[in-house]
């Protein structure tokens, strides 16, 4: 694999899922592969899981890791060409990406959507400008529109936990007090379309995903109906796409409760975390044995390890 920005970079996604499961069974099987190689992790936004699990994955492969919080520790970067840099930005991406490429063999970047200008976010300007100016492979640690390391993990977790060959997987919107990116939801449907699952998406009418991700999905606007017969409930809040970045509903009727889980086929509960308790999902759903959220976060290590291994072997 040459880079990991989306599922489009993965020649055989199911193969990568299987590889991640094999690595989980033997995490130190390739502990020399990354000798004398350095992974740089650049965070423009907060992170717990991505930061620690990707670092752990690299360590399991024998890599060195450098982590930098770009929003508080780095110079403010300029991403536009042909500008007079007399404002806040102290350094251009052209120099920054070239410099970091000399220190790192692979660069991971987390850069969330601004949720102000949909065209700017959906052009993935920051991620693509890094790709254009770096000399080494880039891994997305969640970009403006996608979170592929999370989606690979989610597929891996479904593959690991499923009780039937083709489980019913329901992606449900859930309420949240802050406007969140669409990245996790976009990415989840992009990967699940290629997975051996029956995918159903449920959300309030005004929360349609961008057409490039949402077109052709099985949408059920009645959350209760969507939950019938489900084997996996995947909850996530996202802000509106059409009325870009807005919170159009905080309807707690969409919060995932035990009562709602009771409509399913004894489904497992999934969420990428971090999750707001009793907004997105009730305490009792998170704390009972059907919740996979902690297993998902464990699997982030092995998904990242499969991606790094594939890039190191290119
Ligand atoms: C982020 C999001 O929704 O994209 C990161 C999720 C992994 N969530 C928050 O900012 C709470
Ligand atoms: N799920 C996830 O990416 O978590 P972090 O934002 O904590 O990295």
Short mmCIF file of C-alpha atoms and ligand atoms in Angstrom, two decimals:
data_model
loop_
_atom_site.label_atom_id
_atom_site.label_comp_id
_atom_site.label_asym_id
_atom_site.label_seq_id
_atom_site.Cartn_x
_atom_site.Cartn_y
_atom_site.Cartn_z
CA UNK A 1 0.00 0.00 0.00
CA UNK A 2 1.37 3.43 -0.93
CA UNK A 3 -0.65 5.58 1.48
CA UNK A 4 -3.79 5.30 3.64
CA UNK A 5 -6.17 8.19 3.13
CA UNK A 6 -9.32 6.16 2.43
CA UNK A 7 -10.53 2.70 1.44
CA UNK A 8 -9.60 3.65 -2.15
CA UNK A 9 -5.94 3.15 -1.20
CA UNK A 10 -6.60 -0.45 -0.10
CA UNK A 11 -6.34 -3.02 -2.90
CA UNK A 12 -8.22 -5.70 -0.92
CA UNK A 13 -10.05 -4.42 2.18
CA UNK A 14 -11.25 -7.86 3.39
CA UNK A 15 -7.67 -9.11 3.15
CA UNK A 16 -6.50 -6.18 5.30
CA UNK A 17 -9.22 -6.97 7.89
CA UNK A 18 -8.02 -10.59 8.00
CA UNK A 19 -4.43 -9.44 8.31
CA UNK A 20 -5.37 -7.23 11.28
CA UNK A 21 -7.02 -10.23 12.97
CA UNK A 22 -3.92 -12.37 12.33
CA UNK A 23 -1.70 -9.65 13.80
CA UNK A 24 -3.95 -9.55 16.87
CA UNK A 25 -3.25 -13.27 17.37
CA UNK A 26 0.50 -12.69 16.99
CA UNK A 27 1.26 -9.00 17.67
CA UNK A 28 5.06 -9.32 17.72
CA UNK A 29 5.38 -11.51 14.64
CA UNK A 30 6.91 -8.63 12.63
CA UNK A 31 8.79 -6.84 15.40
CA UNK A 32 11.87 -6.30 13.19
CA UNK A 33 10.03 -4.96 10.13
CA UNK A 34 10.22 -1.36 11.34
CA UNK A 35 13.82 -1.38 12.59
CA UNK A 36 15.45 2.02 11.87
CA UNK A 37 12.17 3.42 10.56
CA UNK A 38 10.39 6.39 12.13
CA UNK A 39 6.68 7.19 12.24
CA UNK A 40 5.75 10.85 12.72
CA UNK A 41 2.29 11.57 14.14
CA UNK A 42 1.04 15.12 13.64
CA UNK A 43 -2.09 16.21 15.53
CA UNK A 44 -3.96 19.37 14.59
CA UNK A 45 -6.79 18.17 16.90
CA UNK A 46 -7.30 16.28 20.15
CA UNK A 47 -6.97 12.49 20.34
CA UNK A 48 -6.68 9.70 22.88
CA UNK A 49 -7.13 6.40 21.00
CA UNK A 50 -5.60 7.30 17.66
CA UNK A 51 -2.53 8.80 19.26
CA UNK A 52 -1.81 5.93 21.66
CA UNK A 53 -2.96 2.96 19.55
CA UNK A 54 -1.03 4.07 16.45
CA UNK A 55 2.06 4.64 18.59
CA UNK A 56 1.64 1.18 20.12
CA UNK A 57 1.15 -0.35 16.66
CA UNK A 58 4.39 1.21 15.43
CA UNK A 59 6.25 0.01 18.53
CA UNK A 60 5.00 -3.55 17.98
CA UNK A 61 6.62 -3.36 14.52
CA UNK A 62 9.91 -2.08 15.97
CA UNK A 63 9.47 1.49 14.68
CA UNK A 64 10.48 4.69 16.45
CA UNK A 65 7.68 7.23 16.90
CA UNK A 66 7.69 11.02 17.06
CA UNK A 67 4.47 12.76 18.06
CA UNK A 68 3.76 16.45 17.67
CA UNK A 69 0.71 18.44 18.69
CA UNK A 70 0.68 20.89 15.79
CA UNK A 71 -2.02 23.17 17.18
CA UNK A 72 -0.13 24.05 20.36
CA UNK A 73 3.52 23.13 19.68
CA UNK A 74 4.18 23.77 15.99
CA UNK A 75 4.36 26.99 13.99
CA UNK A 76 1.03 27.94 12.47
CA UNK A 77 1.14 26.64 8.90
CA UNK A 78 0.14 28.35 5.66
CA UNK A 79 -1.59 26.07 3.12
CA UNK A 80 -2.30 28.58 0.30
CA UNK A 81 0.07 29.10 -2.63
CA UNK A 82 1.28 32.53 -3.75
CA UNK A 83 0.40 34.38 -0.55
CA UNK A 84 2.23 37.19 1.20
CA UNK A 85 2.72 35.66 4.63
CA UNK A 86 2.17 38.81 6.69
CA UNK A 87 -0.57 37.27 8.89
CA UNK A 88 -0.62 34.63 11.62
CA UNK A 89 1.02 31.76 9.69
CA UNK A 90 4.77 31.53 10.30
CA UNK A 91 5.70 28.59 8.07
CA UNK A 92 4.51 27.29 4.69
CA UNK A 93 3.42 23.68 4.23
CA UNK A 94 6.00 23.39 1.41
CA UNK A 95 8.91 23.70 3.83
CA UNK A 96 7.19 21.96 6.75
CA UNK A 97 6.23 18.82 4.76
CA UNK A 98 9.66 18.60 3.14
CA UNK A 99 11.43 18.98 6.49
CA UNK A 100 9.26 16.39 8.28
CA UNK A 101 9.78 13.96 5.38
CA UNK A 102 13.51 13.95 6.13
CA UNK A 103 12.88 12.92 9.73
CA UNK A 104 10.09 10.38 9.16
CA UNK A 105 9.53 7.37 6.90
CA UNK A 106 5.74 7.56 7.30
CA UNK A 107 3.67 10.56 8.43
CA UNK A 108 0.25 10.31 10.11
CA UNK A 109 -1.95 13.41 10.17
CA UNK A 110 -5.10 14.27 12.13
CA UNK A 111 -6.93 17.29 10.76
CA UNK A 112 -10.66 17.67 11.47
CA UNK A 113 -13.19 19.53 9.36
CA UNK A 114 -13.71 23.21 10.13
CA UNK A 115 -17.50 22.73 9.67
CA UNK A 116 -17.77 26.23 8.16
CA UNK A 117 -17.12 25.74 4.44
CA UNK A 118 -18.22 22.38 3.02
CA UNK A 119 -16.31 22.84 -0.25
CA UNK A 120 -13.09 23.47 1.64
CA UNK A 121 -13.60 20.51 4.00
CA UNK A 122 -14.69 18.10 1.26
CA UNK A 123 -11.69 19.06 -0.91
CA UNK A 124 -9.50 17.71 1.96
CA UNK A 125 -7.22 20.68 1.42
CA UNK A 126 -4.92 20.16 4.41
CA UNK A 127 -4.47 16.40 3.95
CA UNK A 128 -3.99 16.71 0.19
CA UNK A 129 -1.52 19.58 0.56
CA UNK A 130 0.55 17.39 2.88
CA UNK A 131 0.39 14.54 0.36
CA UNK A 132 1.47 16.87 -2.46
CA UNK A 133 4.42 18.28 -0.52
CA UNK A 134 5.68 15.28 1.47
CA UNK A 135 8.21 12.79 0.11
CA UNK A 136 6.99 9.86 2.23
CA UNK A 137 3.67 7.96 2.59
CA UNK A 138 0.84 9.67 4.48
CA UNK A 139 -1.67 7.97 6.80
CA UNK A 140 -4.94 9.67 7.76
CA UNK A 141 -5.52 9.78 11.50
CA UNK A 142 -8.99 11.27 10.71
CA UNK A 143 -9.26 13.97 8.10
CA UNK A 144 -12.03 16.46 7.30
CA UNK A 145 -14.30 13.86 5.69
CA UNK A 146 -12.99 10.37 6.59
CA UNK A 147 -11.59 8.26 9.45
CA UNK A 148 -10.30 5.13 7.70
CA UNK A 149 -8.31 3.69 10.64
CA UNK A 150 -11.55 3.72 12.64
CA UNK A 151 -13.58 2.12 9.85
CA UNK A 152 -11.01 -0.63 9.27
CA UNK A 153 -11.16 -1.32 13.01
CA UNK A 154 -14.96 -1.38 12.95
CA UNK A 155 -15.05 -3.90 10.09
CA UNK A 156 -12.41 -5.98 11.90
CA UNK A 157 -14.51 -5.91 15.10
CA UNK A 158 -17.68 -6.93 13.23
CA UNK A 159 -15.79 -9.75 11.48
CA UNK A 160 -14.42 -10.92 14.85
CA UNK A 161 -17.74 -10.73 16.75
CA UNK A 162 -20.39 -11.69 14.18
CA UNK A 163 -22.67 -14.68 14.83
CA UNK A 164 -24.02 -14.98 11.29
CA UNK A 165 -22.32 -14.77 7.90
CA UNK A 166 -24.09 -11.60 6.84
CA UNK A 167 -25.06 -9.59 9.93
CA UNK A 168 -27.46 -6.64 9.86
CA UNK A 169 -25.44 -3.54 10.76
CA UNK A 170 -27.29 -0.33 11.62
CA UNK A 171 -25.58 3.04 11.64
CA UNK A 172 -27.70 5.34 13.79
CA UNK A 173 -27.39 9.08 14.33
CA UNK A 174 -27.63 10.07 18.01
CA UNK A 175 -27.88 13.47 19.73
CA UNK A 176 -24.86 15.49 20.89
CA UNK A 177 -24.51 19.01 22.30
CA UNK A 178 -21.65 20.07 19.98
CA UNK A 179 -21.42 20.10 16.18
CA UNK A 180 -19.29 17.11 15.12
CA UNK A 181 -17.69 16.17 11.79
CA UNK A 182 -19.35 13.75 9.36
CA UNK A 183 -16.04 11.88 8.96
CA UNK A 184 -16.75 8.80 11.07
CA UNK A 185 -20.17 8.25 9.48
CA UNK A 186 -18.93 8.90 5.91
CA UNK A 187 -16.04 6.52 6.38
CA UNK A 188 -18.11 3.82 8.10
CA UNK A 189 -20.60 3.61 5.21
CA UNK A 190 -17.77 3.74 2.66
CA UNK A 191 -16.16 0.64 4.23
CA UNK A 192 -19.41 -1.18 5.11
CA UNK A 193 -20.57 -1.02 1.47
CA UNK A 194 -17.68 -3.36 0.67
CA UNK A 195 -18.19 -5.60 3.74
CA UNK A 196 -20.33 -8.77 3.81
CA UNK A 197 -23.12 -7.09 5.82
CA UNK A 198 -26.64 -5.76 5.38
CA UNK A 199 -26.16 -2.04 6.07
CA UNK A 200 -29.08 0.15 7.17
CA UNK A 201 -28.66 3.83 8.10
CA UNK A 202 -31.08 5.72 10.32
CA UNK A 203 -31.09 9.45 11.08
CA UNK A 204 -33.49 12.41 11.29
CA UNK A 205 -34.42 13.58 7.76
CA UNK A 206 -32.22 16.69 7.88
CA UNK A 207 -29.05 14.67 8.57
CA UNK A 208 -28.51 13.22 5.08
CA UNK A 209 -24.84 12.50 4.37
CA UNK A 210 -23.10 14.13 1.41
CA UNK A 211 -24.32 12.42 -1.77
CA UNK A 212 -20.88 10.94 -2.56
CA UNK A 213 -21.26 8.87 0.63
CA UNK A 214 -25.03 8.66 1.08
CA UNK A 215 -26.31 7.88 -2.42
CA UNK A 216 -27.85 4.44 -2.73
CA UNK A 217 -27.76 3.64 0.99
CA UNK A 218 -30.71 1.86 2.60
CA UNK A 219 -32.11 4.69 4.79
CA UNK A 220 -34.85 4.05 7.37
CA UNK A 221 -35.99 7.29 9.05
CA UNK A 222 -37.84 5.38 11.78
CA UNK A 223 -35.09 4.42 14.22
CA UNK A 224 -37.23 1.77 15.93
CA UNK A 225 -37.92 0.06 12.60
CA UNK A 226 -34.26 0.23 11.63
CA UNK A 227 -33.29 -1.54 14.87
CA UNK A 228 -35.54 -4.57 14.19
CA UNK A 229 -33.42 -7.66 13.66
CA UNK A 230 -30.13 -5.75 13.93
CA UNK A 231 -26.98 -7.67 14.94
CA UNK A 232 -24.83 -4.55 15.41
CA UNK A 233 -25.90 -1.02 16.39
CA UNK A 234 -23.23 1.54 15.49
CA UNK A 235 -24.07 4.92 17.03
CA UNK A 236 -22.52 8.24 16.02
CA UNK A 237 -23.49 11.86 16.04
CA UNK A 238 -22.70 14.07 13.07
CA UNK A 239 -23.67 17.62 12.19
CA UNK A 240 -25.82 18.38 9.15
CA UNK A 241 -24.23 18.32 5.69
CA UNK A 242 -26.88 20.22 3.73
CA UNK A 243 -27.18 23.01 6.31
CA UNK A 244 -23.46 22.65 6.72
CA UNK A 245 -22.06 22.08 10.20
CA UNK A 246 -25.35 22.91 11.96
CA UNK A 247 -27.06 21.14 14.87
CA UNK A 248 -30.65 20.72 13.62
CA UNK A 249 -31.88 18.29 16.26
CA UNK A 250 -31.01 17.44 19.84
CA UNK A 251 -33.97 15.04 20.11
CA UNK A 252 -33.16 12.74 23.03
CA UNK A 253 -35.68 10.32 21.52
CA UNK A 254 -32.70 9.21 19.36
CA UNK A 255 -30.46 8.36 22.36
CA UNK A 256 -29.63 4.64 22.38
CA UNK A 257 -31.30 3.05 25.41
CA UNK A 258 -31.82 -0.50 26.68
CA UNK A 259 -35.42 -0.25 25.50
CA UNK A 260 -34.23 0.47 21.94
CA UNK A 261 -31.58 -2.25 22.10
CA UNK A 262 -34.46 -4.57 23.07
CA UNK A 263 -35.88 -4.13 19.53
CA UNK A 264 -32.77 -5.73 18.00
CA UNK A 265 -31.58 -9.30 17.56
CA UNK A 266 -29.67 -9.00 20.86
CA UNK A 267 -27.33 -6.65 19.00
CA UNK A 268 -23.86 -5.61 20.05
CA UNK A 269 -23.41 -1.88 20.63
CA UNK A 270 -20.57 -0.05 18.88
CA UNK A 271 -19.17 3.49 19.04
CA UNK A 272 -15.76 4.84 18.03
CA UNK A 273 -15.39 6.85 21.30
CA UNK A 274 -15.13 9.36 22.82
CA UNK A 275 -18.82 9.10 23.71
CA UNK A 276 -21.06 11.37 25.77
CA UNK A 277 -22.98 9.23 28.26
CA UNK A 278 -26.74 9.74 28.43
CA UNK A 279 -26.64 11.96 25.34
CA UNK A 280 -25.57 9.48 22.64
CA UNK A 281 -26.15 6.31 24.66
CA UNK A 282 -27.42 5.45 28.13
CA UNK A 283 -25.11 4.29 30.92
CA UNK A 284 -26.79 0.89 31.02
CA UNK A 285 -26.15 0.12 27.31
CA UNK A 286 -22.48 1.12 27.63
CA UNK A 287 -21.99 -0.80 30.85
CA UNK A 288 -23.67 -4.07 29.86
CA UNK A 289 -21.98 -7.03 28.24
CA UNK A 290 -23.20 -6.28 24.70
CA UNK A 291 -21.10 -3.14 24.39
CA UNK A 292 -18.04 -3.56 22.15
CA UNK A 293 -16.61 -0.08 22.62
CA UNK A 294 -13.57 -1.16 24.65
CA UNK A 295 -12.85 -4.07 22.27
CA UNK A 296 -13.05 -1.61 19.36
CA UNK A 297 -10.43 0.59 20.99
CA UNK A 298 -8.17 -2.44 21.49
CA UNK A 299 -8.57 -3.38 17.84
CA UNK A 300 -7.36 0.09 16.83
CA UNK A 301 -3.83 -1.18 17.62
CA UNK A 302 -4.02 -4.10 15.21
CA UNK A 303 -5.79 -2.20 12.45
CA UNK A 304 -3.03 0.44 12.57
CA UNK A 305 -0.41 -2.30 12.67
CA UNK A 306 -1.85 -3.93 9.53
CA UNK A 307 -1.76 -0.57 7.73
CA UNK A 308 1.80 0.28 8.83
CA UNK A 309 2.99 -3.22 7.94
CA UNK A 310 1.50 -2.98 4.48
CA UNK A 311 3.15 0.41 3.88
CA UNK A 312 6.52 -0.76 5.24
CA UNK A 313 6.38 -3.80 2.92
CA UNK A 314 5.56 -1.76 -0.22
C1 LIG B 1 -14.63 13.43 16.68
C2 LIG B 1 -15.59 13.23 15.51
O1 LIG B 1 -16.79 13.06 15.74
O2 LIG B 1 -15.14 13.21 14.35
C3 LIG B 1 -13.63 12.30 16.74
C4 LIG B 1 -14.18 10.93 16.77
C5 LIG B 1 -13.14 9.88 16.69
N1 LIG B 1 -15.39 13.45 17.92
C6 LIG B 1 -15.40 14.48 18.74
O3 LIG B 1 -14.86 15.52 18.44
C7 LIG B 1 -16.14 14.34 20.04
N1 LIG B 2 -11.93 6.95 17.95
C1 LIG B 2 -10.93 7.86 17.91
O1 LIG B 2 -10.36 8.16 16.86
O2 LIG B 2 -10.61 8.38 19.13
P1 LIG B 2 -9.60 9.60 19.40
O3 LIG B 2 -10.27 10.83 18.82
O4 LIG B 2 -9.47 9.65 20.89
O5 LIG B 2 -8.31 9.34 18.70
#
